PDB file of C-alpha atoms in Angstrom:
ATOM      1  CA  UNK A 234       0.000   0.000   0.000  1.00  0.00           C
ATOM      2  CA  UNK A 235       1.476   3.339  -1.025  1.00  0.00           C
ATOM      3  CA  UNK A 236       1.257   6.531   1.048  1.00  0.00           C
ATOM      4  CA  UNK A 237      -1.381   7.929  -1.301  1.00  0.00           C
ATOM      5  CA  UNK A 238      -3.842   5.216  -0.234  1.00  0.00           C
ATOM      6  CA  UNK A 239      -3.435   5.782   3.519  1.00  0.00           C
ATOM      7  CA  UNK A 240      -6.106   7.635   5.497  1.00  0.00           C
ATOM      8  CA  UNK A 241      -4.925  11.101   6.611  1.00  0.00           C
ATOM      9  CA  UNK A 242      -2.677  10.456   9.596  1.00  0.00           C
ATOM     10  CA  UNK A 243      -3.517  13.895  11.039  1.00  0.00           C
ATOM     11  CA  UNK A 244      -7.121  12.755  11.508  1.00  0.00           C
ATOM     12  CA  UNK A 245      -5.981   9.612  13.321  1.00  0.00           C
ATOM     13  CA  UNK A 246      -3.647  11.643  15.528  1.00  0.00           C
ATOM     14  CA  UNK A 247      -6.564  13.932  16.411  1.00  0.00           C
ATOM     15  CA  UNK A 248      -8.770  10.927  17.190  1.00  0.00           C
ATOM     16  CA  UNK A 249      -6.122   9.379  19.468  1.00  0.00           C
ATOM     17  CA  UNK A 250      -5.617  12.714  21.163  1.00  0.00           C
ATOM     18  CA  UNK A 251      -9.347  13.096  21.846  1.00  0.00           C
ATOM     19  CA  UNK A 252      -9.464   9.552  23.215  1.00  0.00           C
ATOM     20  CA  UNK A 253      -6.490  10.411  25.391  1.00  0.00           C
ATOM     21  CA  UNK A 254      -8.360  13.363  26.861  1.00  0.00           C
ATOM     22  CA  UNK A 255     -11.237  11.053  27.778  1.00  0.00           C
ATOM     23  CA  UNK A 256      -8.809   8.640  29.433  1.00  0.00           C
ATOM     24  CA  UNK A 257      -7.115  11.474  31.307  1.00  0.00           C
ATOM     25  CA  UNK A 258     -10.422  12.865  32.599  1.00  0.00           C
ATOM     26  CA  UNK A 259     -11.257   9.470  34.087  1.00  0.00           C
ATOM     27  CA  UNK A 260      -7.693   9.030  35.365  1.00  0.00           C
ATOM     28  CA  UNK A 261      -7.806  12.358  37.195  1.00  0.00           C
ATOM     29  CA  UNK A 262     -11.053  11.453  38.960  1.00  0.00           C
ATOM     30  CA  UNK A 263     -10.565   7.689  39.149  1.00  0.00           C
ATOM     31  CA  UNK A 264     -12.268   5.968  42.092  1.00  0.00           C
ATOM     32  CA  UNK A 265     -10.383   2.679  41.743  1.00  0.00           C
ATOM     33  CA  UNK A 266     -13.285   0.696  40.253  1.00  0.00           C
ATOM     34  CA  UNK A 267     -12.137  -2.147  37.995  1.00  0.00           C
ATOM     35  CA  UNK A 268     -13.558  -5.233  36.399  1.00  0.00           C
ATOM     36  CA  UNK A 269     -11.823  -8.429  35.327  1.00  0.00           C
ATOM     37  CA  UNK A 270     -11.933  -9.852  31.836  1.00  0.00           C
ATOM     38  CA  UNK A 271     -12.082 -13.585  31.190  1.00  0.00           C
ATOM     39  CA  UNK A 272      -8.286 -13.758  31.051  1.00  0.00           C
ATOM     40  CA  UNK A 273      -8.081 -12.130  34.499  1.00  0.00           C
ATOM     41  CA  UNK A 274      -6.657  -8.838  33.251  1.00  0.00           C
ATOM     42  CA  UNK A 275      -8.121  -5.592  34.619  1.00  0.00           C
ATOM     43  CA  UNK A 276     -10.340  -3.244  32.634  1.00  0.00           C
ATOM     44  CA  UNK A 277     -11.612   0.186  33.634  1.00  0.00           C
ATOM     45  CA  UNK A 278     -14.189   2.717  32.499  1.00  0.00           C
ATOM     46  CA  UNK A 279     -11.339   4.482  30.696  1.00  0.00           C
ATOM     47  CA  UNK A 280     -10.704   1.455  28.442  1.00  0.00           C
ATOM     48  CA  UNK A 281     -14.361   1.368  27.418  1.00  0.00           C
ATOM     49  CA  UNK A 282     -14.832   5.121  27.064  1.00  0.00           C
ATOM     50  CA  UNK A 283     -11.781   5.533  24.842  1.00  0.00           C
ATOM     51  CA  UNK A 284     -12.794   2.622  22.630  1.00  0.00           C
ATOM     52  CA  UNK A 285     -16.344   3.986  22.365  1.00  0.00           C
ATOM     53  CA  UNK A 286     -14.886   7.194  20.944  1.00  0.00           C
ATOM     54  CA  UNK A 287     -12.291   5.593  18.658  1.00  0.00           C
ATOM     55  CA  UNK A 288     -14.441   2.993  16.897  1.00  0.00           C
ATOM     56  CA  UNK A 289     -17.020   5.341  15.347  1.00  0.00           C
ATOM     57  CA  UNK A 290     -14.240   7.790  14.561  1.00  0.00           C
ATOM     58  CA  UNK A 291     -12.355   5.206  12.511  1.00  0.00           C
ATOM     59  CA  UNK A 292     -15.530   4.035  10.798  1.00  0.00           C
ATOM     60  CA  UNK A 293     -16.282   7.602   9.763  1.00  0.00           C
ATOM     61  CA  UNK A 294     -12.732   8.047   8.521  1.00  0.00           C
ATOM     62  CA  UNK A 295     -12.537   4.779   6.541  1.00  0.00           C
ATOM     63  CA  UNK A 296     -15.924   2.992   6.441  1.00  0.00           C
ATOM     64  CA  UNK A 297     -14.593   0.133   4.349  1.00  0.00           C
ATOM     65  CA  UNK A 298     -11.777  -0.811   6.762  1.00  0.00           C
ATOM     66  CA  UNK A 299     -12.718  -3.201   9.604  1.00  0.00           C
ATOM     67  CA  UNK A 300     -11.620  -2.463  13.159  1.00  0.00           C
ATOM     68  CA  UNK A 301     -10.131  -4.971  15.598  1.00  0.00           C
ATOM     69  CA  UNK A 302     -10.202  -3.458  19.086  1.00  0.00           C
ATOM     70  CA  UNK A 303      -9.179  -5.012  22.384  1.00  0.00           C
ATOM     71  CA  UNK A 304     -12.326  -4.500  24.443  1.00  0.00           C
ATOM     72  CA  UNK A 305     -14.671  -5.419  21.594  1.00  0.00           C
ATOM     73  CA  UNK A 306     -12.684  -8.639  21.146  1.00  0.00           C
ATOM     74  CA  UNK A 307     -12.877  -9.322  24.887  1.00  0.00           C
ATOM     75  CA  UNK A 308     -16.661  -9.038  24.743  1.00  0.00           C
ATOM     76  CA  UNK A 309     -17.420 -10.609  21.366  1.00  0.00           C
ATOM     77  CA  UNK A 310     -14.452 -12.799  20.441  1.00  0.00           C
ATOM     78  CA  UNK A 311     -11.484 -12.331  18.145  1.00  0.00           C
ATOM     79  CA  UNK A 312     -12.386 -12.082  14.437  1.00  0.00           C
ATOM     80  CA  UNK A 313     -10.486 -13.359  11.441  1.00  0.00           C
ATOM     81  CA  UNK A 314      -7.947 -10.870  10.119  1.00  0.00           C
ATOM     82  CA  UNK A 315      -8.610  -8.928   6.932  1.00  0.00           C
ATOM     83  CA  UNK A 316      -6.037  -7.847   4.366  1.00  0.00           C
ATOM     84  CA  UNK A 317      -6.328  -4.303   5.680  1.00  0.00           C
ATOM     85  CA  UNK A 318      -7.692  -3.415   9.128  1.00  0.00           C
ATOM     86  CA  UNK A 319      -7.330  -1.131  12.124  1.00  0.00           C
ATOM     87  CA  UNK A 320      -5.838  -2.440  15.367  1.00  0.00           C
ATOM     88  CA  UNK A 321      -6.856  -0.519  18.485  1.00  0.00           C
ATOM     89  CA  UNK A 322      -5.775  -0.683  22.107  1.00  0.00           C
ATOM     90  CA  UNK A 323      -7.799   2.066  23.784  1.00  0.00           C
ATOM     91  CA  UNK A 324      -5.721   1.921  26.968  1.00  0.00           C
ATOM     92  CA  UNK A 325      -2.395   0.124  26.818  1.00  0.00           C
ATOM     93  CA  UNK A 326      -1.015  -0.126  30.321  1.00  0.00           C
ATOM     94  CA  UNK A 327      -4.183  -0.496  32.371  1.00  0.00           C
ATOM     95  CA  UNK A 328      -2.012  -1.682  35.272  1.00  0.00           C
ATOM     96  CA  UNK A 329       0.001   1.539  35.015  1.00  0.00           C
ATOM     97  CA  UNK A 330      -3.265   3.496  34.978  1.00  0.00           C
ATOM     98  CA  UNK A 331      -4.240   1.714  38.204  1.00  0.00           C
ATOM     99  CA  UNK A 332      -0.816   2.389  39.729  1.00  0.00           C
ATOM    100  CA  UNK A 333      -1.279   6.061  38.819  1.00  0.00           C
ATOM    101  CA  UNK A 334       2.181   6.485  37.322  1.00  0.00           C
ATOM    102  CA  UNK A 335       1.000   7.942  33.988  1.00  0.00           C
ATOM    103  CA  UNK A 336       2.740   5.290  31.889  1.00  0.00           C
ATOM    104  CA  UNK A 337      -0.208   4.340  29.687  1.00  0.00           C
ATOM    105  CA  UNK A 338      -1.046   5.003  26.051  1.00  0.00           C
ATOM    106  CA  UNK A 339      -3.785   4.998  23.451  1.00  0.00           C
ATOM    107  CA  UNK A 340      -2.718   2.937  20.413  1.00  0.00           C
ATOM    108  CA  UNK A 341      -4.229   3.068  16.920  1.00  0.00           C
ATOM    109  CA  UNK A 342      -2.625   1.286  13.957  1.00  0.00           C
ATOM    110  CA  UNK A 343      -3.520   0.447  10.393  1.00  0.00           C
ATOM    111  CA  UNK A 344      -2.274  -2.948   9.226  1.00  0.00           C
ATOM    112  CA  UNK A 345      -2.007  -3.862   5.543  1.00  0.00           C
ATOM    113  CA  UNK A 346      -0.613  -7.135   4.254  1.00  0.00           C
ATOM    114  CA  UNK A 347       0.530  -8.115   7.730  1.00  0.00           C
ATOM    115  CA  UNK A 348       2.546  -4.904   8.228  1.00  0.00           C
ATOM    116  CA  UNK A 349       1.654  -1.877  10.383  1.00  0.00           C
ATOM    117  CA  UNK A 350       1.737   0.998   7.862  1.00  0.00           C
ATOM    118  CA  UNK A 351       0.282   3.768  10.031  1.00  0.00           C
ATOM    119  CA  UNK A 352       0.456   4.143  13.782  1.00  0.00           C
ATOM    120  CA  UNK A 353      -0.350   6.641  16.517  1.00  0.00           C
ATOM    121  CA  UNK A 354       0.741   6.336  20.153  1.00  0.00           C
ATOM    122  CA  UNK A 355      -0.812   8.912  22.475  1.00  0.00           C
ATOM    123  CA  UNK A 356       0.579   9.284  26.007  1.00  0.00           C
ATOM    124  CA  UNK A 357      -2.103  11.477  27.593  1.00  0.00           C
ATOM    125  CA  UNK A 358      -0.583  11.845  31.061  1.00  0.00           C
ATOM    126  CA  UNK A 359       2.577  13.288  29.479  1.00  0.00           C
ATOM    127  CA  UNK A 360       0.724  15.207  26.726  1.00  0.00           C
ATOM    128  CA  UNK A 361       3.031  13.550  24.225  1.00  0.00           C
ATOM    129  CA  UNK A 362       2.292  11.639  21.038  1.00  0.00           C
ATOM    130  CA  UNK A 363       4.176   9.706  18.389  1.00  0.00           C
ATOM    131  CA  UNK A 364       2.962   8.795  14.911  1.00  0.00           C
ATOM    132  CA  UNK A 365       4.086   7.440  11.569  1.00  0.00           C
ATOM    133  CA  UNK A 366       2.774   7.114   8.042  1.00  0.00           C
ATOM    134  CA  UNK A 367       4.352   7.082   4.618  1.00  0.00           C
ATOM    135  CA  UNK A 368       7.763   6.131   5.980  1.00  0.00           C
ATOM    136  CA  UNK A 369       8.105   9.182   8.269  1.00  0.00           C
ATOM    137  CA  UNK A 370       7.971   9.195  12.071  1.00  0.00           C
ATOM    138  CA  UNK A 371       7.039  12.184  14.204  1.00  0.00           C
ATOM    139  CA  UNK A 372       6.506  13.254  17.792  1.00  0.00           C
ATOM    140  CA  UNK A 373       4.797  16.200  19.440  1.00  0.00           C
ATOM    141  CA  UNK A 374       4.886  17.552  22.967  1.00  0.00           C
ATOM    142  CA  UNK A 375       1.757  19.424  23.974  1.00  0.00           C
ATOM    143  CA  UNK A 376       0.762  21.881  21.274  1.00  0.00           C
ATOM    144  CA  UNK A 377       4.334  22.371  20.119  1.00  0.00           C
ATOM    145  CA  UNK A 378       5.512  21.929  16.565  1.00  0.00           C
ATOM    146  CA  UNK A 379       5.757  18.283  15.438  1.00  0.00           C
ATOM    147  CA  UNK A 380       9.314  17.021  15.122  1.00  0.00           C
ATOM    148  CA  UNK A 381      10.724  14.251  12.938  1.00  0.00           C
ATOM    149  CA  UNK A 382      12.234  11.426  14.946  1.00  0.00           C
ATOM    150  CA  UNK A 383      14.725   8.663  14.182  1.00  0.00           C
ATOM    151  CA  UNK A 384      16.462   5.919  16.093  1.00  0.00           C
ATOM    152  CA  UNK A 385      20.030   6.446  17.207  1.00  0.00           C
ATOM    153  CA  UNK A 386      23.181   4.420  16.793  1.00  0.00           C
ATOM    154  CA  UNK A 387      24.153   2.494  19.937  1.00  0.00           C
ATOM    155  CA  UNK A 388      26.045   4.957  22.183  1.00  0.00           C
ATOM    156  CA  UNK A 389      29.692   4.226  22.876  1.00  0.00           C
ATOM    157  CA  UNK A 390      29.111   4.294  26.622  1.00  0.00           C
ATOM    158  CA  UNK A 391      26.449   1.598  26.376  1.00  0.00           C
ATOM    159  CA  UNK A 392      22.819   0.861  25.637  1.00  0.00           C
ATOM    160  CA  UNK A 393      19.780   2.231  27.391  1.00  0.00           C
ATOM    161  CA  UNK A 394      17.680  -0.896  27.872  1.00  0.00           C
ATOM    162  CA  UNK A 395      14.001  -0.617  28.675  1.00  0.00           C
ATOM    163  CA  UNK A 396      12.176  -3.248  30.656  1.00  0.00           C
ATOM    164  CA  UNK A 397       8.525  -3.728  31.503  1.00  0.00           C
ATOM    165  CA  UNK A 398       7.219  -2.500  34.830  1.00  0.00           C
ATOM    166  CA  UNK A 399       4.513  -5.189  34.922  1.00  0.00           C
ATOM    167  CA  UNK A 400       6.089  -8.059  32.969  1.00  0.00           C
ATOM    168  CA  UNK A 401       9.810  -7.998  33.730  1.00  0.00           C
ATOM    169  CA  UNK A 402      12.068 -11.054  33.854  1.00  0.00           C
ATOM    170  CA  UNK A 403      15.444 -10.025  35.246  1.00  0.00           C
ATOM    171  CA  UNK A 404      17.027 -13.470  34.994  1.00  0.00           C
ATOM    172  CA  UNK A 405      16.292 -13.851  31.283  1.00  0.00           C
ATOM    173  CA  UNK A 406      17.192 -10.231  30.639  1.00  0.00           C
ATOM    174  CA  UNK A 407      20.572 -10.685  32.337  1.00  0.00           C
ATOM    175  CA  UNK A 408      21.270 -13.687  30.122  1.00  0.00           C
ATOM    176  CA  UNK A 409      20.171 -11.907  26.931  1.00  0.00           C
ATOM    177  CA  UNK A 410      22.323  -8.869  27.678  1.00  0.00           C
ATOM    178  CA  UNK A 411      25.443 -10.827  28.569  1.00  0.00           C
ATOM    179  CA  UNK A 412      28.367  -9.484  26.530  1.00  0.00           C
ATOM    180  CA  UNK A 413      26.647  -6.193  25.652  1.00  0.00           C
ATOM    181  CA  UNK A 414      27.708  -2.844  27.043  1.00  0.00           C
ATOM    182  CA  UNK A 415      24.737  -1.466  28.998  1.00  0.00           C
ATOM    183  CA  UNK A 416      24.749   2.053  30.410  1.00  0.00           C
ATOM    184  CA  UNK A 417      21.305   2.002  32.002  1.00  0.00           C
ATOM    185  CA  UNK A 418      18.244  -0.145  32.569  1.00  0.00           C
ATOM    186  CA  UNK A 419      15.032   1.806  32.783  1.00  0.00           C
ATOM    187  CA  UNK A 420      11.671   0.422  33.896  1.00  0.00           C
ATOM    188  CA  UNK A 421       8.675   1.735  31.977  1.00  0.00           C
ATOM    189  CA  UNK A 422       5.105   0.717  31.191  1.00  0.00           C
ATOM    190  CA  UNK A 423       3.078   0.299  27.980  1.00  0.00           C
ATOM    191  CA  UNK A 424       4.048   0.948  24.357  1.00  0.00           C
ATOM    192  CA  UNK A 425       5.984   4.012  25.508  1.00  0.00           C
ATOM    193  CA  UNK A 426       9.048   1.765  25.590  1.00  0.00           C
ATOM    194  CA  UNK A 427       8.921   1.165  21.846  1.00  0.00           C
ATOM    195  CA  UNK A 428       8.072   4.801  21.091  1.00  0.00           C
ATOM    196  CA  UNK A 429      11.080   6.056  23.066  1.00  0.00           C
ATOM    197  CA  UNK A 430      13.382   3.823  21.031  1.00  0.00           C
ATOM    198  CA  UNK A 431      11.883   5.382  17.891  1.00  0.00           C
ATOM    199  CA  UNK A 432      12.566   8.843  19.345  1.00  0.00           C
ATOM    200  CA  UNK A 433      16.242   8.034  19.917  1.00  0.00           C
ATOM    201  CA  UNK A 434      15.930   8.112  23.719  1.00  0.00           C
ATOM    202  CA  UNK A 435      16.620   4.406  24.303  1.00  0.00           C
ATOM    203  CA  UNK A 436      18.067   1.485  22.392  1.00  0.00           C
ATOM    204  CA  UNK A 437      16.566  -1.877  23.266  1.00  0.00           C
ATOM    205  CA  UNK A 438      13.490  -3.517  24.744  1.00  0.00           C
ATOM    206  CA  UNK A 439      13.344  -7.282  25.163  1.00  0.00           C
ATOM    207  CA  UNK A 440       9.929  -8.784  25.834  1.00  0.00           C
ATOM    208  CA  UNK A 441       9.903 -12.429  26.915  1.00  0.00           C
ATOM    209  CA  UNK A 442       6.219 -13.004  27.586  1.00  0.00           C
ATOM    210  CA  UNK A 443       3.267 -12.920  25.206  1.00  0.00           C
ATOM    211  CA  UNK A 444       1.488  -9.785  24.029  1.00  0.00           C
ATOM    212  CA  UNK A 445      -1.321  -9.094  21.602  1.00  0.00           C
ATOM    213  CA  UNK A 446      -0.919  -7.402  18.250  1.00  0.00           C
ATOM    214  CA  UNK A 447      -2.903  -4.363  19.408  1.00  0.00           C
ATOM    215  CA  UNK A 448      -0.287  -3.867  22.140  1.00  0.00           C
ATOM    216  CA  UNK A 449       2.523  -3.425  19.626  1.00  0.00           C
ATOM    217  CA  UNK A 450       1.212  -2.413  16.182  1.00  0.00           C
ATOM    218  CA  UNK A 451       1.001   1.367  16.586  1.00  0.00           C
ATOM    219  CA  UNK A 452       4.421   1.749  18.194  1.00  0.00           C
ATOM    220  CA  UNK A 453       5.864  -0.795  15.744  1.00  0.00           C
ATOM    221  CA  UNK A 454       4.725   1.410  12.841  1.00  0.00           C
ATOM    222  CA  UNK A 455       6.469   4.386  14.453  1.00  0.00           C
ATOM    223  CA  UNK A 456       9.647   2.416  15.168  1.00  0.00           C
ATOM    224  CA  UNK A 457       9.877   1.036  11.610  1.00  0.00           C
ATOM    225  CA  UNK A 458       9.441   4.497  10.121  1.00  0.00           C
ATOM    226  CA  UNK A 459      12.124   5.823  12.493  1.00  0.00           C
ATOM    227  CA  UNK A 460      14.653   3.257  11.257  1.00  0.00           C
ATOM    228  CA  UNK A 461      14.348   0.535  13.892  1.00  0.00           C
ATOM    229  CA  UNK A 462      12.184  -2.539  14.185  1.00  0.00           C
ATOM    230  CA  UNK A 463      10.705  -5.333  16.244  1.00  0.00           C
ATOM    231  CA  UNK A 464      11.974  -8.854  15.642  1.00  0.00           C
ATOM    232  CA  UNK A 465      10.198 -12.055  16.627  1.00  0.00           C
ATOM    233  CA  UNK A 466      12.049 -14.979  18.283  1.00  0.00           C
ATOM    234  CA  UNK A 467      13.234 -16.188  14.860  1.00  0.00           C
ATOM    235  CA  UNK A 468      14.803 -12.817  14.085  1.00  0.00           C
ATOM    236  CA  UNK A 469      12.226 -11.810  11.475  1.00  0.00           C
ATOM    237  CA  UNK A 470      10.214  -8.578  11.630  1.00  0.00           C
ATOM    238  CA  UNK A 471       7.149  -9.038  13.797  1.00  0.00           C
ATOM    239  CA  UNK A 472       4.222 -10.052  11.576  1.00  0.00           C
ATOM    240  CA  UNK A 473       0.594  -9.101  12.013  1.00  0.00           C
ATOM    241  CA  UNK A 474      -2.726 -10.754  11.120  1.00  0.00           C
ATOM    242  CA  UNK A 475      -1.582 -13.900  12.948  1.00  0.00           C
ATOM    243  CA  UNK A 476      -4.258 -16.365  14.117  1.00  0.00           C
ATOM    244  CA  UNK A 477      -5.691 -15.006  17.362  1.00  0.00           C
ATOM    245  CA  UNK A 478      -3.625 -11.815  16.990  1.00  0.00           C
ATOM    246  CA  UNK A 479      -1.116 -13.121  19.559  1.00  0.00           C
ATOM    247  CA  UNK A 480       2.590 -12.248  19.693  1.00  0.00           C
ATOM    248  CA  UNK A 481       5.299 -14.364  21.228  1.00  0.00           C
ATOM    249  CA  UNK A 482       8.328 -12.616  22.729  1.00  0.00           C
ATOM    250  CA  UNK A 483      10.162  -9.991  20.701  1.00  0.00           C
ATOM    251  CA  UNK A 484      13.094  -7.590  20.593  1.00  0.00           C
ATOM    252  CA  UNK A 485      12.453  -3.931  19.815  1.00  0.00           C
ATOM    253  CA  UNK A 486      15.623  -2.192  18.704  1.00  0.00           C
ATOM    254  CA  UNK A 487      17.018   0.973  17.232  1.00  0.00           C
ATOM    255  CA  UNK A 488      19.753   1.149  14.621  1.00  0.00           C
ATOM    256  CA  UNK A 489      22.189  -1.746  14.333  1.00  0.00           C
ATOM    257  CA  UNK A 490      25.771  -1.218  15.365  1.00  0.00           C
ATOM    258  CA  UNK A 491      28.241  -0.701  12.506  1.00  0.00           C
TER     259      UNK A 491
END
């Protein structure tokens, strides 16, 4: 799919930003009420409210493109993948939302031919967003001017390695990093980890446990456009439209060392 056939990314950025405001309003007045989905994971009013805004917005923007969204799938089952479809996580990092550390995101991606070709990651608590389309990656802080972003070369003094706040595995991480020069390990929640690699603020994120495609697709689109990527356990770029939309472990990385 060429850039000319993509929906206008500015409209998707605006939609994610509006969903982020809804999430932030609930976050700022949150009373702690949660429910549990069938898999035992928590869900809040913010998850549902953001998705209720995003789904009609995407349908208005591209009526012919189906939408696969986390909470709809939790309630109605996971559909078969189409050649071209939206992947939505209305609140990535619900556990971070509950911990009140701000490390949660709204993720919207467009997948075509198994590849995320457009992605928006909104971090409402930090008033920061990342997006990509047409091979270009951008970020914006507040209402400031958007800035192009790109991954960095591994620093001489060592890598900044990001690890999950909720799904860390220090033993496996130690083994995977053996022989690499590491300057810092930083704990962070949600798809922010992948977005910060795209922005050249970190270098590596190793995920050992499973995720779902809606957890990764938006940030993956940004990271690819910024010059990095996410590799599956076989070393190939992470593929989408897999049966059940499930990911195994992966490695998100910036530029390769020379």
